[in-house]
Amino acid sequence: MSKYFGPTQNYSLDVDYEMDQNNSLNLYLDYENTNQQFKKFTSASGPFSYLGIYNVDRKSASLTYNGQNDNSNYMLSATYGE
């Protein structure tokens, strides 16, 4: 049995921009920051507990271009994650 406690933050931005009928851009940004702790209790050979730490600092971004012409559809995407 364990319970997490502590602050967590999540922010996301997803924007679509249609340049014209055949060309569009998408920008996606995401940020997560978590600094949580958990207390775990076990009772296999008696009462035992310990405190663990769970930290996340995650950043991701992507930019995608979609286009089409008379005989093809195409997409170009660049992503970044940390």
mmCIF file of C-alpha atoms in Angstrom:
data_model
loop_
_atom_site.group_PDB
_atom_site.id
_atom_site.type_symbol
_atom_site.label_atom_id
_atom_site.label_comp_id
_atom_site.label_asym_id
_atom_site.label_seq_id
_atom_site.Cartn_x
_atom_site.Cartn_y
_atom_site.Cartn_z
ATOM 1 C CA MET A 1 0.000 0.000 0.000
ATOM 2 C CA SER A 2 1.392 3.407 -0.874
ATOM 3 C CA LYS A 3 0.081 6.968 -1.065
ATOM 4 C CA TYR A 4 1.559 9.770 -3.159
ATOM 5 C CA PHE A 5 1.566 13.327 -1.876
ATOM 6 C CA GLY A 6 3.129 16.558 -3.083
ATOM 7 C CA PRO A 7 2.777 19.119 -5.862
ATOM 8 C CA THR A 8 2.414 18.372 -9.550
ATOM 9 C CA GLN A 9 2.052 20.778 -12.500
ATOM 10 C CA ASN A 10 1.026 20.073 -16.104
ATOM 11 C CA TYR A 11 0.793 22.646 -18.890
ATOM 12 C CA SER A 12 -0.055 21.953 -22.532
ATOM 13 C CA LEU A 13 -0.523 24.104 -25.604
ATOM 14 C CA ASP A 14 -1.810 22.743 -28.930
ATOM 15 C CA VAL A 15 -2.227 25.289 -31.760
ATOM 16 C CA ASP A 16 -3.358 24.650 -35.341
ATOM 17 C CA TYR A 17 -2.779 27.289 -38.027
ATOM 18 C CA GLU A 18 -4.281 26.813 -41.466
ATOM 19 C CA MET A 19 -2.253 28.883 -43.931
ATOM 20 C CA ASP A 20 -4.561 28.054 -46.822
ATOM 21 C CA GLN A 21 -6.740 25.149 -47.937
ATOM 22 C CA ASN A 22 -3.711 22.945 -48.692
ATOM 23 C CA ASN A 23 -1.135 23.946 -46.041
ATOM 24 C CA SER A 24 -1.262 23.927 -42.250
ATOM 25 C CA LEU A 25 1.005 24.049 -39.199
ATOM 26 C CA ASN A 26 0.582 22.479 -35.769
ATOM 27 C CA LEU A 27 2.561 23.519 -32.682
ATOM 28 C CA TYR A 28 2.410 21.355 -29.565
ATOM 29 C CA LEU A 29 4.145 22.239 -26.272
ATOM 30 C CA ASP A 30 3.950 20.240 -23.047
ATOM 31 C CA TYR A 31 5.523 20.715 -19.610
ATOM 32 C CA GLU A 32 5.219 18.464 -16.557
ATOM 33 C CA ASN A 33 6.803 19.065 -13.176
ATOM 34 C CA THR A 34 6.166 16.606 -10.370
ATOM 35 C CA ASN A 35 7.813 16.505 -6.984
ATOM 36 C CA GLN A 36 5.989 13.821 -5.045
ATOM 37 C CA GLN A 37 6.839 11.565 -2.193
ATOM 38 C CA PHE A 38 5.283 8.308 -1.158
ATOM 39 C CA LYS A 39 5.215 6.366 2.045
ATOM 40 C CA LYS A 40 5.100 2.628 1.626
ATOM 41 C CA PHE A 41 3.977 0.225 4.301
ATOM 42 C CA THR A 42 4.719 -3.487 4.204
ATOM 43 C CA SER A 43 3.888 -6.118 6.763
ATOM 44 C CA ALA A 44 5.447 -9.326 5.431
ATOM 45 C CA SER A 45 7.751 -9.778 8.428
ATOM 46 C CA GLY A 46 6.489 -6.965 10.631
ATOM 47 C CA PRO A 47 5.661 -3.294 10.235
ATOM 48 C CA PHE A 48 8.084 -1.569 7.900
ATOM 49 C CA SER A 49 7.817 1.742 6.101
ATOM 50 C CA TYR A 50 10.041 3.930 3.965
ATOM 51 C CA LEU A 51 9.762 7.246 2.174
ATOM 52 C CA GLY A 52 10.429 7.390 -1.548
ATOM 53 C CA ILE A 53 10.762 10.384 -3.852
ATOM 54 C CA TYR A 54 9.321 10.687 -7.360
ATOM 55 C CA ASN A 55 10.599 13.685 -9.371
ATOM 56 C CA VAL A 56 9.742 14.493 -12.986
ATOM 57 C CA ASP A 57 10.745 17.559 -15.007
ATOM 58 C CA ARG A 58 9.597 16.775 -18.538
ATOM 59 C CA LYS A 59 9.508 19.133 -21.529
ATOM 60 C CA SER A 60 8.363 18.267 -25.043
ATOM 61 C CA ALA A 61 7.625 20.201 -28.206
ATOM 62 C CA SER A 62 6.688 19.421 -31.776
ATOM 63 C CA LEU A 63 6.132 21.427 -34.924
ATOM 64 C CA THR A 64 4.327 19.729 -37.814
ATOM 65 C CA TYR A 65 3.725 20.977 -41.340
ATOM 66 C CA ASN A 66 1.013 19.348 -43.470
ATOM 67 C CA GLY A 67 0.591 20.060 -47.169
ATOM 68 C CA GLN A 68 -0.932 18.693 -50.305
ATOM 69 C CA ASN A 69 -0.861 19.369 -54.021
ATOM 70 C CA ASP A 70 -2.579 17.830 -57.027
ATOM 71 C CA ASN A 71 -0.979 14.387 -56.739
ATOM 72 C CA SER A 72 0.462 14.023 -53.219
ATOM 73 C CA ASN A 73 0.037 14.671 -49.513
ATOM 74 C CA TYR A 74 3.062 15.308 -47.324
ATOM 75 C CA MET A 75 3.944 15.976 -43.720
ATOM 76 C CA LEU A 76 7.132 17.207 -42.054
ATOM 77 C CA SER A 77 7.487 16.999 -38.285
ATOM 78 C CA ALA A 78 10.201 18.023 -35.819
ATOM 79 C CA THR A 79 10.022 16.935 -32.168
ATOM 80 C CA TYR A 80 12.025 17.648 -29.040
ATOM 81 C CA GLY A 81 11.822 15.955 -25.668
ATOM 82 C CA GLU A 82 13.748 16.267 -22.445
#
